[in-house]
Short mmCIF file of C-alpha atoms in Angstrom, two decimals:
data_model
loop_
_atom_site.label_atom_id
_atom_site.label_comp_id
_atom_site.label_asym_id
_atom_site.label_seq_id
_atom_site.Cartn_x
_atom_site.Cartn_y
_atom_site.Cartn_z
CA UNK A 427 -20.94 -8.60 -49.45
CA UNK A 428 -23.12 -11.59 -48.74
CA UNK A 429 -25.79 -13.12 -50.91
CA UNK A 430 -29.00 -14.84 -49.80
CA UNK A 431 -31.65 -16.61 -51.80
CA UNK A 432 -35.09 -16.72 -50.19
CA UNK A 433 -38.01 -18.95 -51.13
CA UNK A 434 -41.46 -18.83 -49.58
CA UNK A 435 -42.48 -22.23 -48.26
CA UNK A 436 -45.79 -23.98 -47.93
CA UNK A 437 -46.75 -23.67 -44.25
CA UNK A 438 -49.69 -26.07 -44.32
CA UNK A 439 -47.76 -28.55 -42.16
CA UNK A 440 -47.32 -26.02 -39.35
CA UNK A 441 -50.21 -25.43 -36.92
CA UNK A 442 -48.91 -22.02 -35.74
CA UNK A 443 -50.90 -22.02 -32.53
CA UNK A 444 -48.13 -20.43 -30.51
CA UNK A 445 -44.53 -19.28 -30.66
CA UNK A 446 -41.68 -19.34 -28.15
CA UNK A 447 -39.93 -16.08 -27.31
CA UNK A 448 -36.18 -15.78 -26.77
CA UNK A 449 -36.66 -16.39 -23.04
CA UNK A 450 -38.43 -19.70 -23.63
CA UNK A 451 -41.96 -18.52 -22.80
CA UNK A 452 -44.82 -19.68 -25.00
CA UNK A 453 -47.28 -17.16 -26.49
CA UNK A 454 -50.48 -17.95 -28.34
CA UNK A 455 -50.90 -16.58 -31.85
CA UNK A 456 -54.22 -14.90 -32.34
CA UNK A 457 -56.62 -15.77 -35.13
CA UNK A 458 -56.90 -13.36 -38.04
CA UNK A 459 -53.19 -12.65 -38.43
CA UNK A 460 -51.05 -13.56 -41.41
CA UNK A 461 -48.17 -16.05 -41.21
CA UNK A 462 -45.66 -16.77 -43.98
CA UNK A 463 -42.66 -19.10 -43.92
CA UNK A 464 -39.41 -18.64 -45.80
CA UNK A 465 -36.42 -20.82 -46.54
CA UNK A 466 -33.10 -18.95 -46.49
CA UNK A 467 -30.05 -20.08 -48.49
CA UNK A 468 -27.32 -20.08 -47.29
CA UNK A 469 -28.19 -20.09 -43.62
CA UNK A 470 -27.90 -16.94 -41.54
CA UNK A 471 -26.30 -18.08 -38.35
CA UNK A 472 -27.97 -21.44 -37.85
CA UNK A 473 -31.33 -20.36 -39.28
CA UNK A 474 -32.43 -21.74 -42.62
CA UNK A 475 -36.17 -21.42 -42.09
CA UNK A 476 -37.96 -18.41 -40.56
CA UNK A 477 -41.65 -17.60 -40.07
CA UNK A 478 -43.09 -14.10 -40.15
CA UNK A 479 -46.34 -13.45 -38.30
CA UNK A 480 -48.28 -10.23 -38.91
CA UNK A 481 -50.55 -9.64 -35.93
CA UNK A 482 -54.30 -9.55 -36.53
CA UNK A 483 -54.81 -5.99 -35.28
CA UNK A 484 -52.12 -4.73 -37.66
CA UNK A 485 -53.75 -6.59 -40.55
CA UNK A 486 -57.04 -4.85 -39.75
CA UNK A 487 -55.31 -1.49 -39.37
CA UNK A 488 -53.53 -2.01 -42.69
CA UNK A 489 -56.81 -2.64 -44.43
CA UNK A 490 -58.30 0.57 -43.02
CA UNK A 491 -55.25 2.83 -43.26
CA UNK A 492 -53.49 1.65 -46.42
CA UNK A 493 -56.21 -0.41 -48.09
CA UNK A 494 -54.02 -3.52 -47.98
CA UNK A 495 -55.91 -6.70 -48.86
CA UNK A 496 -55.05 -10.08 -47.34
CA UNK A 497 -53.13 -11.11 -50.46
CA UNK A 498 -50.58 -8.30 -49.99
CA UNK A 499 -49.38 -9.23 -46.51
CA UNK A 500 -47.08 -11.92 -47.84
CA UNK A 501 -45.16 -9.10 -49.55
CA UNK A 502 -44.84 -7.30 -46.21
CA UNK A 503 -43.66 -10.54 -44.59
CA UNK A 504 -41.01 -10.92 -47.31
CA UNK A 505 -39.82 -7.37 -46.60
CA UNK A 506 -39.47 -8.33 -42.93
CA UNK A 507 -37.21 -11.22 -43.95
CA UNK A 508 -35.18 -8.82 -46.09
CA UNK A 509 -34.85 -6.43 -43.13
CA UNK A 510 -33.58 -9.26 -40.91
CA UNK A 511 -31.06 -10.44 -43.51
CA UNK A 512 -29.79 -6.88 -43.92
CA UNK A 513 -29.35 -6.60 -40.13
CA UNK A 514 -31.92 -3.86 -39.70
CA UNK A 515 -32.82 -3.38 -36.05
CA UNK A 516 -35.71 -5.57 -34.91
CA UNK A 517 -36.91 -5.15 -31.30
CA UNK A 518 -36.06 -8.04 -28.99
CA UNK A 519 -39.71 -8.85 -28.37
CA UNK A 520 -40.34 -9.09 -32.12
CA UNK A 521 -37.70 -11.70 -32.99
CA UNK A 522 -37.03 -14.78 -30.89
CA UNK A 523 -33.77 -15.58 -32.73
CA UNK A 524 -35.05 -19.10 -33.34
CA UNK A 525 -37.77 -19.14 -35.97
CA UNK A 526 -40.26 -16.29 -35.67
CA UNK A 527 -40.38 -12.58 -36.56
CA UNK A 528 -43.42 -10.60 -35.41
CA UNK A 529 -44.81 -7.65 -37.37
CA UNK A 530 -47.23 -5.12 -35.85
CA UNK A 531 -47.75 -1.38 -35.41
CA UNK A 532 -44.73 -1.21 -33.09
CA UNK A 533 -42.34 -2.68 -35.66
CA UNK A 534 -42.74 -3.32 -39.34
CA UNK A 535 -40.53 -2.74 -42.41
CA UNK A 536 -41.38 0.80 -43.44
CA UNK A 537 -41.39 2.51 -46.80
CA UNK A 538 -40.45 6.19 -47.10
CA UNK A 539 -44.07 7.29 -46.64
CA UNK A 540 -44.50 5.24 -43.47
CA UNK A 541 -46.55 2.50 -45.09
CA UNK A 542 -45.43 -1.13 -44.85
CA UNK A 543 -42.58 -1.90 -47.22
CA UNK A 544 -43.41 -4.67 -49.70
CA UNK A 545 -41.33 -6.78 -52.08
CA UNK A 546 -42.40 -7.16 -55.67
CA UNK A 547 -41.93 -10.96 -55.72
CA UNK A 548 -42.34 -12.42 -52.22
CA UNK A 549 -42.21 -16.03 -53.37
CA UNK A 550 -38.59 -16.17 -54.50
CA UNK A 551 -36.10 -13.33 -54.19
CA UNK A 552 -32.46 -12.48 -53.58
CA UNK A 553 -31.00 -10.27 -50.88
CA UNK A 554 -27.53 -8.71 -51.09
CA UNK A 555 -26.10 -7.33 -47.85
CA UNK A 556 -23.08 -5.25 -46.90
CA UNK A 557 -22.14 -7.83 -44.27
CA UNK A 558 -18.40 -8.61 -44.40
CA UNK A 559 -17.90 -12.21 -45.46
CA UNK A 560 -14.73 -14.31 -45.85
CA UNK A 561 -15.64 -15.04 -49.45
CA UNK A 562 -18.15 -13.33 -51.66
CA UNK A 563 -19.42 -16.70 -52.75
CA UNK A 564 -23.11 -16.91 -52.07
CA UNK A 565 -25.21 -19.14 -54.24
CA UNK A 566 -25.37 -16.44 -56.91
CA UNK A 567 -21.62 -16.54 -57.55
CA UNK A 568 -20.05 -19.21 -59.81
CA UNK A 569 -18.38 -21.90 -57.76
CA UNK A 570 -15.35 -22.53 -59.97
CA UNK A 571 -13.19 -19.48 -60.52
CA UNK A 572 -10.82 -18.56 -63.32
CA UNK A 573 -7.51 -19.64 -61.85
CA UNK A 574 -4.65 -20.84 -64.05
CA UNK A 575 -5.31 -23.97 -66.06
CA UNK A 576 -5.18 -27.27 -64.22
CA UNK A 577 -2.27 -29.48 -65.15
CA UNK A 578 -2.40 -32.60 -62.99
CA UNK A 579 -4.13 -35.89 -63.67
CA UNK A 580 -7.25 -34.74 -61.86
CA UNK A 581 -7.82 -31.91 -64.34
CA UNK A 582 -10.92 -32.14 -66.52
CA UNK A 583 -10.77 -33.17 -70.17
CA UNK A 584 -9.96 -30.39 -72.62
CA UNK A 585 -13.11 -30.93 -74.64
CA UNK A 586 -14.72 -27.65 -73.66
CA UNK A 587 -17.51 -29.30 -71.63
CA UNK A 588 -17.23 -28.61 -67.91
CA UNK A 589 -18.93 -31.27 -65.84
CA UNK A 590 -21.44 -30.14 -63.28
CA UNK A 591 -22.31 -31.68 -59.94
CA UNK A 592 -25.73 -30.35 -59.04
CA UNK A 593 -27.56 -30.41 -55.73
CA UNK A 594 -31.22 -30.48 -56.69
CA UNK A 595 -34.19 -29.04 -54.83
CA UNK A 596 -37.76 -27.91 -55.42
CA UNK A 597 -39.82 -25.03 -54.11
CA UNK A 598 -41.36 -27.34 -51.52
CA UNK A 599 -38.37 -29.52 -50.61
CA UNK A 600 -35.15 -27.78 -49.65
CA UNK A 601 -33.74 -29.13 -46.36
CA UNK A 602 -31.13 -26.92 -44.75
CA UNK A 603 -28.70 -29.85 -44.51
CA UNK A 604 -28.69 -30.09 -48.31
CA UNK A 605 -27.19 -26.61 -48.43
CA UNK A 606 -24.54 -27.56 -45.86
CA UNK A 607 -23.65 -30.60 -47.93
CA UNK A 608 -23.44 -28.44 -51.03
CA UNK A 609 -20.95 -26.13 -49.34
CA UNK A 610 -18.91 -29.12 -48.09
CA UNK A 611 -18.76 -30.80 -51.48
CA UNK A 612 -17.87 -27.53 -53.18
CA UNK A 613 -14.81 -27.21 -50.93
CA UNK A 614 -13.85 -30.85 -51.42
CA UNK A 615 -14.08 -30.54 -55.21
CA UNK A 616 -11.92 -27.41 -55.17
CA UNK A 617 -9.32 -29.06 -52.94
CA UNK A 618 -9.26 -32.12 -55.22
CA UNK A 619 -8.61 -29.86 -58.21
CA UNK A 620 -11.31 -31.58 -60.26
CA UNK A 621 -12.33 -28.60 -62.35
CA UNK A 622 -16.02 -29.42 -62.01
CA UNK A 623 -18.70 -26.84 -61.40
CA UNK A 624 -20.83 -27.36 -58.30
CA UNK A 625 -24.26 -25.78 -58.31
CA UNK A 626 -27.62 -25.58 -56.60
CA UNK A 627 -30.53 -25.85 -59.02
CA UNK A 628 -34.23 -26.51 -59.09
CA UNK A 629 -35.14 -29.85 -60.64
CA UNK A 630 -37.27 -27.93 -63.13
CA UNK A 631 -34.27 -25.87 -64.26
CA UNK A 632 -31.21 -28.13 -64.33
CA UNK A 633 -28.14 -26.78 -66.16
CA UNK A 634 -26.61 -28.57 -69.17
CA UNK A 635 -23.77 -31.05 -68.68
CA UNK A 636 -25.08 -32.16 -65.31
CA UNK A 637 -22.89 -35.18 -64.55
CA UNK A 638 -24.06 -36.00 -61.02
CA UNK A 639 -27.38 -34.94 -59.54
CA UNK A 640 -27.59 -35.17 -55.75
CA UNK A 641 -31.02 -34.96 -54.10
CA UNK A 642 -32.56 -35.65 -50.69
CA UNK A 643 -34.57 -38.84 -50.27
CA UNK A 644 -37.90 -37.07 -50.77
CA UNK A 645 -36.91 -36.03 -54.30
CA UNK A 646 -35.53 -39.35 -55.55
CA UNK A 647 -38.40 -40.15 -57.90
CA UNK A 648 -38.83 -36.52 -59.00
CA UNK A 649 -35.13 -36.39 -59.90
CA UNK A 650 -35.36 -39.56 -62.00
CA UNK A 651 -38.27 -38.09 -63.91
CA UNK A 652 -36.67 -34.67 -64.33
CA UNK A 653 -33.24 -35.95 -65.44
CA UNK A 654 -33.35 -39.60 -66.55
CA UNK A 655 -30.01 -39.19 -68.33
CA UNK A 656 -28.13 -37.97 -65.24
CA UNK A 657 -26.21 -39.92 -62.64
CA UNK A 658 -28.51 -39.51 -59.65
CA UNK A 659 -27.33 -39.96 -56.07
CA UNK A 660 -29.94 -39.98 -53.32
CA UNK A 661 -28.38 -38.54 -50.17
CA UNK A 662 -30.13 -39.39 -46.91
CA UNK A 663 -28.00 -36.94 -44.93
CA UNK A 664 -26.03 -34.34 -46.88
CA UNK A 665 -23.73 -33.39 -43.99
CA UNK A 666 -20.38 -35.19 -44.28
CA UNK A 667 -21.89 -37.74 -46.62
CA UNK A 668 -19.51 -40.56 -47.67
CA UNK A 669 -21.03 -40.25 -51.14
CA UNK A 670 -18.99 -37.08 -51.64
CA UNK A 671 -15.64 -38.88 -51.49
CA UNK A 672 -16.96 -41.62 -53.76
CA UNK A 673 -18.01 -39.08 -56.38
CA UNK A 674 -14.66 -37.29 -56.18
CA UNK A 675 -12.76 -40.55 -56.68
CA UNK A 676 -14.90 -41.42 -59.69
CA UNK A 677 -14.50 -38.02 -61.34
CA UNK A 678 -10.76 -38.05 -60.65
CA UNK A 679 -10.46 -41.49 -62.30
CA UNK A 680 -12.47 -40.46 -65.34
CA UNK A 681 -10.45 -37.26 -65.75
CA UNK A 682 -7.20 -39.22 -65.55
CA UNK A 683 -8.45 -41.72 -68.11
CA UNK A 684 -9.52 -38.95 -70.46
CA UNK A 685 -6.14 -37.24 -70.08
CA UNK A 686 -4.32 -40.49 -70.86
CA UNK A 687 -6.39 -41.07 -73.97
CA UNK A 688 -5.27 -37.73 -75.36
CA UNK A 689 -1.59 -38.63 -75.19
CA UNK A 690 -0.14 -39.22 -78.64
CA UNK A 691 3.08 -41.19 -78.87
CA UNK A 692 5.10 -39.93 -81.81
CA UNK A 693 7.26 -42.57 -83.53
CA UNK A 694 10.96 -41.89 -83.54
CA UNK A 695 12.26 -40.51 -86.81
CA UNK A 696 14.22 -42.97 -88.85
CA UNK A 697 17.80 -41.89 -89.34
CA UNK A 698 19.14 -42.73 -92.75
CA UNK A 699 22.71 -43.84 -92.90
#
């Protein structure tokens, strides 16, 4: 199984005047259609951001045939993203494999009665697929598993509080490279046997015991306001960032120091003659 987390993005920065098909040809997008943009975590292939355009004639037909108002088409667009993530068949001329899925009367996600399928919450939702995956660790699965207790100097203190390294994002700022960096650091932390928990979290919903908070440059000030008590690292490029090794060395040193402080030297018993 594979897990995806999808968030609808603000598309105001995108003009959406045309799209490029899989053969490289440009096509104008007509006025009156509906376009929604979605961020996908983790990436599917190399795609972390996909637009869905519902053609204008289908929007008009939907209003007449199913009484669908403009506000409901985002739910249809979300269902199209779900169909793509679940590997449902999408005609070649409806998906350019780069950034755009087209929805019209010739292809749309269908409900059992033939009407357009719609998701209840199109703004943030999870998709679980039957796609075979090397590990069933999507972002919904805890990063640190329940293996036997750590015993080396890198192991965390036995005070019951597991430290968390959190990669922070917001609904509007979630660069795909942040997710790649998250996956890289998660592997590094596991290999270093640190016993920390590595998570993705919105700045508005940070977990307790967040030790390090890593954010992209755009969220530096927002992170300081959301978590003034946390160690905040601003990462310009999350892919292969040297900050990762620095954090691992620091956590390893602190764990070793905490382990040493727990050692109790028992005095030798006095032997009476």
